[in-house]
Every structure is written in C-alpha cells, then in structure tokens.
C-alpha cells in the first residue's frame, strides 16, 4: 500500500563534475531495476539544477537538504525558500536533519515553521526525527521522538502532515557505521505510527516512514522487510552509485 521510497542525502559533498557523474551513473545502473521504488537525491543547493538536468528523463527525483522558514523572497541573506526549490523542480526537502538540529540549533518550533513553509511551497517535507545515544541509553527514545513528531503535528495540523514523509534517524547511527537493528528500528517506526493514529488512522496508515542511519546494501533488506519501514534516507552509501542503487534494489517490489 505504501510504495517504498529511497532518498539520498548527499550532504556537503561533491564537485560540479562529480555530482553530474554520480547522478548519471545512478540513472544508468537503476535502469536494470525491476519494479523500482520511488527514488530521489538531495544534492547541495548549488548543484540541484545540474543534477536535475542529469536525471532528466529518468524517474529519479531531486530534492534539497534544507529550506528557509520564510516564504517567497526577501531580505534573508544566505537563505533559500521553498518557493525557489519548487521553481527549480525539487520534489522533496529534508527538514530537521539531526545535523541541523544538533549542529545549527534548530528547535522544534523552528522545524515546524520550515515544515509548513515546504508544504505551502508544494515541496514534500521529509521530517527527520531521532534520539541521541545518551537519550537511547537513558530510556528516553520514545519521549524524544514523540516530542519531535507531536510538536510538528500540533503546530501544522495532521492534514498538512498527511502530505509529508517522516524519517527516523537515530543520531548514534548516522555516519557511524552502527546501524539500528531491524527490530530496534521497527519498534520506533511503529511507535511513530501509533502517535499519528492518535490524530488520524488514515494518515497513520498512508504516511511513509523511512529509516536512516548507516543503511547500506548489506543491511537494507532486513530493515526494509519490517512492516513499518517504508524506505531509507541514505547518507554515506548514497555517494556511491552502486551502493545507492543496491539499496534501491533491496526495496524493489517490497
Ligand atoms: P548515513 O547518513 O547513511 O551516512 O548514516 C544518514 C543521514 O544522515 O541521513
């Protein structure tokens, strides 16, 4: 019922020539996929258009890694609006990646504004949630993830959340090579869906929840086999065309 979705988060990596090659390699290799999942890549802002050009004619979509909470245009030096992202063809935008929450101090309130700005610009937000290692070890994973999800739903309403994607990314698993076990991830995914059910059963059933945190071809099948894991948000492994498409292969027909 929920078509799987695999999204690459390229973070602050690449050169113009390098990202164009990566995108066209992904297009070429993914031509061999049967019953492919939804696929998208999120390059750094300055390379989005070049990557969109390299992906033209394929079913792979392009997204951004962040956006400004303000709409349209204005005196916001250094910022990029959702309207601009829509204008250049972005289908998705990552909101509240843990590197933004913890490295740049994005608060729940700020995150909700960015989420709404994406929705209003008709760019699908991918809302990232996830606990730190100390939060997991102290048994507060559900409290943290619950707060991160509820703060957005309460601010923007469940109908807005209905047209988004959520990504559960345990912070301790991001870029560390330590993946949550399929069971650990499923437990939190199920918990997120349970929270959404408190607002709307149909939204809870229809919303895609991706897993992110050291997902790679070797562990993707186990994670994607879980009933509440609908795809992946991939960092490191999305920078290698073979690995990224390998993960997409694991999502084929699942
Ligand atoms: P990773 O990153 O796959 O390198 O752990 C995931 C992410 O940050 O979205």
mmCIF file of N, CA and C in Angstrom, residues 60-157:
data_model
loop_
_atom_site.group_PDB
_atom_site.id
_atom_site.type_symbol
_atom_site.label_atom_id
_atom_site.label_comp_id
_atom_site.label_asym_id
_atom_site.label_seq_id
_atom_site.Cartn_x
_atom_site.Cartn_y
_atom_site.Cartn_z
ATOM 1 N N UNK A 60 13.922 9.287 -11.425
ATOM 2 C CA UNK A 60 14.566 9.691 -10.170
ATOM 3 C C UNK A 60 14.352 11.188 -9.961
ATOM 4 N N UNK A 61 13.906 11.536 -8.752
ATOM 5 C CA UNK A 61 13.561 12.929 -8.491
ATOM 6 C C UNK A 61 14.650 13.621 -7.679
ATOM 7 N N UNK A 62 14.518 14.940 -7.626
ATOM 8 C CA UNK A 62 15.533 15.714 -6.938
ATOM 9 C C UNK A 62 14.910 16.424 -5.732
ATOM 10 N N UNK A 63 15.728 16.617 -4.694
ATOM 11 C CA UNK A 63 15.251 17.325 -3.509
ATOM 12 C C UNK A 63 16.364 18.189 -2.944
ATOM 13 N N UNK A 64 16.042 18.926 -1.871
ATOM 14 C CA UNK A 64 17.033 19.775 -1.212
ATOM 15 C C UNK A 64 17.220 19.289 0.218
ATOM 16 N N UNK A 65 18.245 19.803 0.866
ATOM 17 C CA UNK A 65 18.592 19.327 2.220
ATOM 18 C C UNK A 65 18.055 20.216 3.331
ATOM 19 N N UNK A 66 17.535 21.382 2.961
ATOM 20 C CA UNK A 66 17.088 22.347 3.969
ATOM 21 C C UNK A 66 16.338 23.457 3.239
ATOM 22 N N UNK A 67 15.619 24.284 3.976
ATOM 23 C CA UNK A 67 14.989 25.472 3.396
ATOM 24 C C UNK A 67 14.803 26.511 4.486
ATOM 25 N N UNK A 68 14.472 27.716 4.038
ATOM 26 C CA UNK A 68 14.200 28.813 4.986
ATOM 27 C C UNK A 68 12.757 28.695 5.467
ATOM 28 N N UNK A 69 12.501 29.117 6.689
ATOM 29 C CA UNK A 69 11.129 29.069 7.207
ATOM 30 C C UNK A 69 10.260 30.192 6.623
ATOM 31 N N UNK A 70 10.895 31.161 5.951
ATOM 32 C CA UNK A 70 10.141 32.257 5.361
ATOM 33 C C UNK A 70 9.759 31.893 3.919
ATOM 34 N N UNK A 71 8.626 32.440 3.468
ATOM 35 C CA UNK A 71 8.157 32.159 2.113
ATOM 36 C C UNK A 71 8.675 33.183 1.116
ATOM 37 N N UNK A 72 8.683 32.804 -0.140
ATOM 38 C CA UNK A 72 8.871 33.771 -1.233
ATOM 39 C C UNK A 72 10.239 34.408 -1.257
ATOM 40 N N UNK A 73 10.244 35.740 -1.249
ATOM 41 C CA UNK A 73 11.504 36.470 -1.379
ATOM 42 C C UNK A 73 11.654 37.432 -0.221
ATOM 43 N N UNK A 74 12.832 37.963 -0.031
ATOM 44 C CA UNK A 74 13.009 38.978 0.998
ATOM 45 C C UNK A 74 14.437 39.084 1.470
ATOM 46 N N UNK A 75 14.619 39.910 2.496
ATOM 47 C CA UNK A 75 15.961 40.202 2.999
ATOM 48 C C UNK A 75 16.384 39.132 4.010
ATOM 49 N N UNK A 76 16.736 37.963 3.499
ATOM 50 C CA UNK A 76 17.174 36.853 4.356
ATOM 51 C C UNK A 76 18.472 36.302 3.765
ATOM 52 N N UNK A 77 19.531 37.036 3.991
ATOM 53 C CA UNK A 77 20.827 36.722 3.380
ATOM 54 C C UNK A 77 21.244 35.272 3.626
ATOM 55 N N UNK A 78 21.588 34.609 2.557
ATOM 56 C CA UNK A 78 22.099 33.242 2.675
ATOM 57 C C UNK A 78 21.032 32.171 2.667
ATOM 58 N N UNK A 79 19.756 32.569 2.685
ATOM 59 C CA UNK A 79 18.682 31.573 2.790
ATOM 60 C C UNK A 79 18.110 31.200 1.419
ATOM 61 N N UNK A 80 17.431 30.066 1.366
ATOM 62 C CA UNK A 80 16.777 29.590 0.150
ATOM 63 C C UNK A 80 15.349 29.203 0.518
ATOM 64 N N UNK A 81 14.369 29.734 -0.203
ATOM 65 C CA UNK A 81 12.971 29.468 0.164
ATOM 66 C C UNK A 81 12.423 28.217 -0.522
ATOM 67 N N UNK A 82 11.326 27.717 0.042
ATOM 68 C CA UNK A 82 10.630 26.579 -0.556
ATOM 69 C C UNK A 82 10.136 26.926 -1.953
ATOM 70 N N UNK A 83 9.697 28.159 -2.142
ATOM 71 C CA UNK A 83 9.218 28.595 -3.456
ATOM 72 C C UNK A 83 10.328 28.465 -4.501
ATOM 73 N N UNK A 84 11.545 28.829 -4.085
ATOM 74 C CA UNK A 84 12.679 28.712 -5.019
ATOM 75 C C UNK A 84 12.974 27.248 -5.326
ATOM 76 N N UNK A 85 12.875 26.413 -4.304
ATOM 77 C CA UNK A 85 13.122 24.982 -4.518
ATOM 78 C C UNK A 85 12.102 24.405 -5.491
ATOM 79 N N UNK A 86 10.845 24.818 -5.310
ATOM 80 C CA UNK A 86 9.787 24.355 -6.216
ATOM 81 C C UNK A 86 10.095 24.832 -7.636
ATOM 82 N N UNK A 87 10.509 26.085 -7.721
ATOM 83 C CA UNK A 87 10.790 26.718 -9.016
ATOM 84 C C UNK A 87 11.838 25.941 -9.821
ATOM 85 N N UNK A 88 12.820 25.365 -9.134
ATOM 86 C CA UNK A 88 13.858 24.640 -9.879
ATOM 87 C C UNK A 88 13.605 23.126 -9.942
ATOM 88 N N UNK A 89 12.400 22.736 -9.519
ATOM 89 C CA UNK A 89 12.000 21.344 -9.760
ATOM 90 C C UNK A 89 12.177 20.382 -8.605
ATOM 91 N N UNK A 90 12.367 20.889 -7.379
ATOM 92 C CA UNK A 90 12.516 19.970 -6.243
ATOM 93 C C UNK A 90 11.182 19.333 -5.881
ATOM 94 N N UNK A 91 11.199 18.049 -5.679
ATOM 95 C CA UNK A 91 10.000 17.333 -5.236
ATOM 96 C C UNK A 91 10.003 17.219 -3.702
ATOM 97 N N UNK A 92 11.202 17.110 -3.119
ATOM 98 C CA UNK A 92 11.332 16.894 -1.675
ATOM 99 C C UNK A 92 12.260 17.919 -1.049
ATOM 100 N N UNK A 93 12.107 18.112 0.264
ATOM 101 C CA UNK A 93 13.123 18.839 1.030
ATOM 102 C C UNK A 93 13.248 18.185 2.413
ATOM 103 N N UNK A 94 14.486 17.924 2.790
ATOM 104 C CA UNK A 94 14.750 17.364 4.124
ATOM 105 C C UNK A 94 14.585 18.490 5.143
ATOM 106 N N UNK A 95 13.851 18.211 6.210
ATOM 107 C CA UNK A 95 13.641 19.213 7.261
ATOM 108 C C UNK A 95 14.130 18.612 8.578
ATOM 109 N N UNK A 96 14.934 19.379 9.309
ATOM 110 C CA UNK A 96 15.350 18.986 10.663
ATOM 111 C C UNK A 96 16.270 17.778 10.709
ATOM 112 N N UNK A 97 17.120 17.639 9.700
ATOM 113 C CA UNK A 97 18.141 16.596 9.812
ATOM 114 C C UNK A 97 18.879 16.789 11.143
ATOM 115 N N UNK A 98 19.341 15.724 11.749
ATOM 116 C CA UNK A 98 19.958 15.863 13.081
ATOM 117 C C UNK A 98 21.182 16.782 13.037
ATOM 118 N N UNK A 99 21.829 16.848 11.864
ATOM 119 C CA UNK A 99 22.976 17.778 11.780
ATOM 120 C C UNK A 99 22.505 19.222 11.842
ATOM 121 N N UNK A 100 21.261 19.489 11.461
ATOM 122 C CA UNK A 100 20.680 20.827 11.607
ATOM 123 C C UNK A 100 20.205 21.034 13.056
ATOM 124 N N UNK A 101 19.514 20.029 13.596
ATOM 125 C CA UNK A 101 19.015 20.189 14.978
ATOM 126 C C UNK A 101 20.178 20.378 15.948
ATOM 127 N N UNK A 102 21.186 19.503 15.826
ATOM 128 C CA UNK A 102 22.233 19.499 16.849
ATOM 129 C C UNK A 102 23.441 20.361 16.483
ATOM 130 N N UNK A 103 23.688 20.572 15.184
ATOM 131 C CA UNK A 103 24.843 21.372 14.781
ATOM 132 C C UNK A 103 24.507 22.844 14.600
ATOM 133 N N UNK A 104 23.227 23.132 14.290
ATOM 134 C CA UNK A 104 22.840 24.514 13.993
ATOM 135 C C UNK A 104 21.711 24.998 14.899
ATOM 136 N N UNK A 105 21.391 24.210 15.888
ATOM 137 C CA UNK A 105 20.438 24.649 16.914
ATOM 138 C C UNK A 105 18.996 24.794 16.458
ATOM 139 N N UNK A 106 18.570 24.008 15.490
ATOM 140 C CA UNK A 106 17.168 24.110 15.070
ATOM 141 C C UNK A 106 16.259 23.532 16.154
ATOM 142 N N UNK A 107 15.329 24.349 16.590
ATOM 143 C CA UNK A 107 14.411 23.944 17.657
ATOM 144 C C UNK A 107 13.147 23.314 17.053
ATOM 145 N N UNK A 108 12.345 22.672 17.893
ATOM 146 C CA UNK A 108 11.086 22.080 17.411
ATOM 147 C C UNK A 108 10.194 23.138 16.763
ATOM 148 N N UNK A 109 10.195 24.325 17.344
ATOM 149 C CA UNK A 109 9.346 25.403 16.842
ATOM 150 C C UNK A 109 9.795 25.847 15.443
ATOM 151 N N UNK A 110 11.083 25.989 15.309
ATOM 152 C CA UNK A 110 11.687 26.402 14.036
ATOM 153 C C UNK A 110 11.436 25.323 12.979
ATOM 154 N N UNK A 111 11.602 24.093 13.369
ATOM 155 C CA UNK A 111 11.389 22.953 12.480
ATOM 156 C C UNK A 111 9.949 22.965 11.950
ATOM 157 N N UNK A 112 8.987 23.225 12.825
ATOM 158 C CA UNK A 112 7.585 23.242 12.406
ATOM 159 C C UNK A 112 7.350 24.351 11.378
ATOM 160 N N UNK A 113 8.024 25.481 11.539
ATOM 161 C CA UNK A 113 7.870 26.579 10.570
ATOM 162 C C UNK A 113 8.457 26.185 9.217
ATOM 163 N N UNK A 114 9.601 25.534 9.235
ATOM 164 C CA UNK A 114 10.213 25.085 7.976
ATOM 165 C C UNK A 114 9.314 24.045 7.286
ATOM 166 N N UNK A 115 8.772 23.166 8.096
ATOM 167 C CA UNK A 115 7.889 22.112 7.578
ATOM 168 C C UNK A 115 6.700 22.754 6.859
ATOM 169 N N UNK A 116 6.100 23.741 7.519
ATOM 170 C CA UNK A 116 4.934 24.421 6.939
ATOM 171 C C UNK A 116 5.327 25.179 5.670
ATOM 172 N N UNK A 117 6.497 25.801 5.695
ATOM 173 C CA UNK A 117 6.957 26.556 4.516
ATOM 174 C C UNK A 117 7.126 25.615 3.325
ATOM 175 N N UNK A 118 7.630 24.422 3.563
ATOM 176 C CA UNK A 118 7.789 23.436 2.478
ATOM 177 C C UNK A 118 6.418 23.058 1.928
ATOM 178 N N UNK A 119 5.495 22.756 2.827
ATOM 179 C CA UNK A 119 4.138 22.365 2.414
ATOM 180 C C UNK A 119 3.494 23.472 1.568
ATOM 181 N N UNK A 120 3.629 24.710 2.055
ATOM 182 C CA UNK A 120 2.991 25.825 1.348
ATOM 183 C C UNK A 120 3.607 26.032 -0.032
ATOM 184 N N UNK A 121 4.872 25.679 -0.168
ATOM 185 C CA UNK A 121 5.543 25.819 -1.473
ATOM 186 C C UNK A 121 5.316 24.584 -2.354
ATOM 187 N N UNK A 122 4.558 23.616 -1.825
ATOM 188 C CA UNK A 122 4.268 22.375 -2.558
ATOM 189 C C UNK A 122 5.529 21.540 -2.819
ATOM 190 N N UNK A 123 6.421 21.556 -1.858
ATOM 191 C CA UNK A 123 7.590 20.677 -1.877
ATOM 192 C C UNK A 123 7.390 19.727 -0.693
ATOM 193 N N UNK A 124 7.485 18.428 -0.918
ATOM 194 C CA UNK A 124 7.185 17.466 0.152
ATOM 195 C C UNK A 124 8.274 17.462 1.224
ATOM 196 N N UNK A 125 7.924 17.823 2.474
ATOM 197 C CA UNK A 125 8.953 17.769 3.524
ATOM 198 C C UNK A 125 9.236 16.342 3.963
ATOM 199 N N UNK A 126 10.515 16.055 4.191
ATOM 200 C CA UNK A 126 10.924 14.790 4.807
ATOM 201 C C UNK A 126 11.396 15.174 6.202
ATOM 202 N N UNK A 127 10.541 14.944 7.181
ATOM 203 C CA UNK A 127 10.831 15.380 8.557
ATOM 204 C C UNK A 127 11.695 14.344 9.272
ATOM 205 N N UNK A 128 12.885 14.757 9.693
ATOM 206 C CA UNK A 128 13.773 13.832 10.410
ATOM 207 C C UNK A 128 13.558 13.921 11.915
ATOM 208 N N UNK A 129 13.487 12.769 12.539
ATOM 209 C CA UNK A 129 13.396 12.686 13.999
ATOM 210 C C UNK A 129 14.371 11.605 14.462
ATOM 211 N N UNK A 130 14.796 11.699 15.704
ATOM 212 C CA UNK A 130 15.699 10.654 16.199
ATOM 213 C C UNK A 130 16.386 11.077 17.480
ATOM 214 N N UNK A 131 16.748 10.064 18.267
ATOM 215 C CA UNK A 131 17.333 10.326 19.584
ATOM 216 C C UNK A 131 18.855 10.255 19.566
ATOM 217 N N UNK A 132 19.475 10.952 20.488
ATOM 218 C CA UNK A 132 20.927 10.867 20.697
ATOM 219 C C UNK A 132 21.245 9.567 21.423
ATOM 220 N N UNK A 133 22.528 9.186 21.419
ATOM 221 C CA UNK A 133 22.929 7.956 22.109
ATOM 222 C C UNK A 133 22.564 8.005 23.595
ATOM 223 N N UNK A 134 22.850 9.143 24.238
ATOM 224 C CA UNK A 134 22.565 9.206 25.686
ATOM 225 C C UNK A 134 21.066 9.139 25.961
ATOM 226 N N UNK A 135 20.270 9.638 25.020
ATOM 227 C CA UNK A 135 18.815 9.568 25.195
ATOM 228 C C UNK A 135 18.341 8.116 25.071
ATOM 229 N N UNK A 136 18.915 7.385 24.110
ATOM 230 C CA UNK A 136 18.561 5.957 23.991
ATOM 231 C C UNK A 136 18.999 5.214 25.257
ATOM 232 N N UNK A 137 20.234 5.484 25.692
ATOM 233 C CA UNK A 137 20.754 4.733 26.845
ATOM 234 C C UNK A 137 20.000 5.048 28.129
ATOM 235 N N UNK A 138 19.436 6.258 28.202
ATOM 236 C CA UNK A 138 18.682 6.588 29.413
ATOM 237 C C UNK A 138 17.204 6.219 29.273
ATOM 238 N N UNK A 139 16.863 5.549 28.175
ATOM 239 C CA UNK A 139 15.491 5.052 28.017
ATOM 240 C C UNK A 139 14.494 6.128 27.599
ATOM 241 N N UNK A 140 14.994 7.238 27.022
ATOM 242 C CA UNK A 140 14.018 8.289 26.662
ATOM 243 C C UNK A 140 13.790 8.420 25.155
ATOM 244 N N UNK A 141 14.079 7.365 24.400
ATOM 245 C CA UNK A 141 13.868 7.415 22.939
ATOM 246 C C UNK A 141 12.434 7.819 22.583
ATOM 247 N N UNK A 142 11.456 7.148 23.190
ATOM 248 C CA UNK A 142 10.067 7.432 22.818
ATOM 249 C C UNK A 142 9.662 8.847 23.212
ATOM 250 N N UNK A 143 10.179 9.265 24.352
ATOM 251 C CA UNK A 143 9.845 10.625 24.798
ATOM 252 C C UNK A 143 10.379 11.663 23.798
ATOM 253 N N UNK A 144 11.623 11.479 23.340
ATOM 254 C CA UNK A 144 12.255 12.437 22.425
ATOM 255 C C UNK A 144 11.581 12.391 21.053
ATOM 256 N N UNK A 145 11.452 11.200 20.507
ATOM 257 C CA UNK A 145 10.879 11.068 19.171
ATOM 258 C C UNK A 145 9.406 11.500 19.202
ATOM 259 N N UNK A 146 8.717 11.142 20.255
ATOM 260 C CA UNK A 146 7.318 11.545 20.412
ATOM 261 C C UNK A 146 7.188 13.066 20.417
ATOM 262 N N UNK A 147 8.076 13.715 21.149
ATOM 263 C CA UNK A 147 8.026 15.185 21.208
ATOM 264 C C UNK A 147 8.315 15.790 19.826
ATOM 265 N N UNK A 148 9.305 15.241 19.131
ATOM 266 C CA UNK A 148 9.669 15.782 17.818
ATOM 267 C C UNK A 148 8.529 15.633 16.805
ATOM 268 N N UNK A 149 7.819 14.520 16.871
ATOM 269 C CA UNK A 149 6.701 14.310 15.937
ATOM 270 C C UNK A 149 5.509 15.187 16.339
ATOM 271 N N UNK A 150 5.134 15.120 17.617
ATOM 272 C CA UNK A 150 3.948 15.860 18.064
ATOM 273 C C UNK A 150 4.108 17.369 17.890
ATOM 274 N N UNK A 151 5.316 17.876 18.093
ATOM 275 C CA UNK A 151 5.476 19.333 18.002
ATOM 276 C C UNK A 151 5.159 19.822 16.587
ATOM 277 N N UNK A 152 5.451 19.008 15.588
ATOM 278 C CA UNK A 152 5.116 19.407 14.215
ATOM 279 C C UNK A 152 3.622 19.216 13.957
ATOM 280 N N UNK A 153 3.092 18.058 14.335
ATOM 281 C CA UNK A 153 1.674 17.808 14.059
ATOM 282 C C UNK A 153 0.808 18.846 14.788
ATOM 283 N N UNK A 154 1.158 19.149 16.030
ATOM 284 C CA UNK A 154 0.350 20.117 16.784
ATOM 285 C C UNK A 154 0.455 21.522 16.175
ATOM 286 N N UNK A 155 1.596 21.845 15.599
ATOM 287 C CA UNK A 155 1.765 23.197 15.039
ATOM 288 C C UNK A 155 1.092 23.348 13.672
ATOM 289 N N UNK A 156 1.158 22.316 12.844
ATOM 290 C CA UNK A 156 0.683 22.497 11.454
ATOM 291 C C UNK A 156 -0.618 21.752 11.162
ATOM 292 N N UNK A 157 -0.987 20.799 11.994
ATOM 293 C CA UNK A 157 -2.213 20.027 11.778
ATOM 294 C C UNK A 157 -1.935 18.740 11.017
#
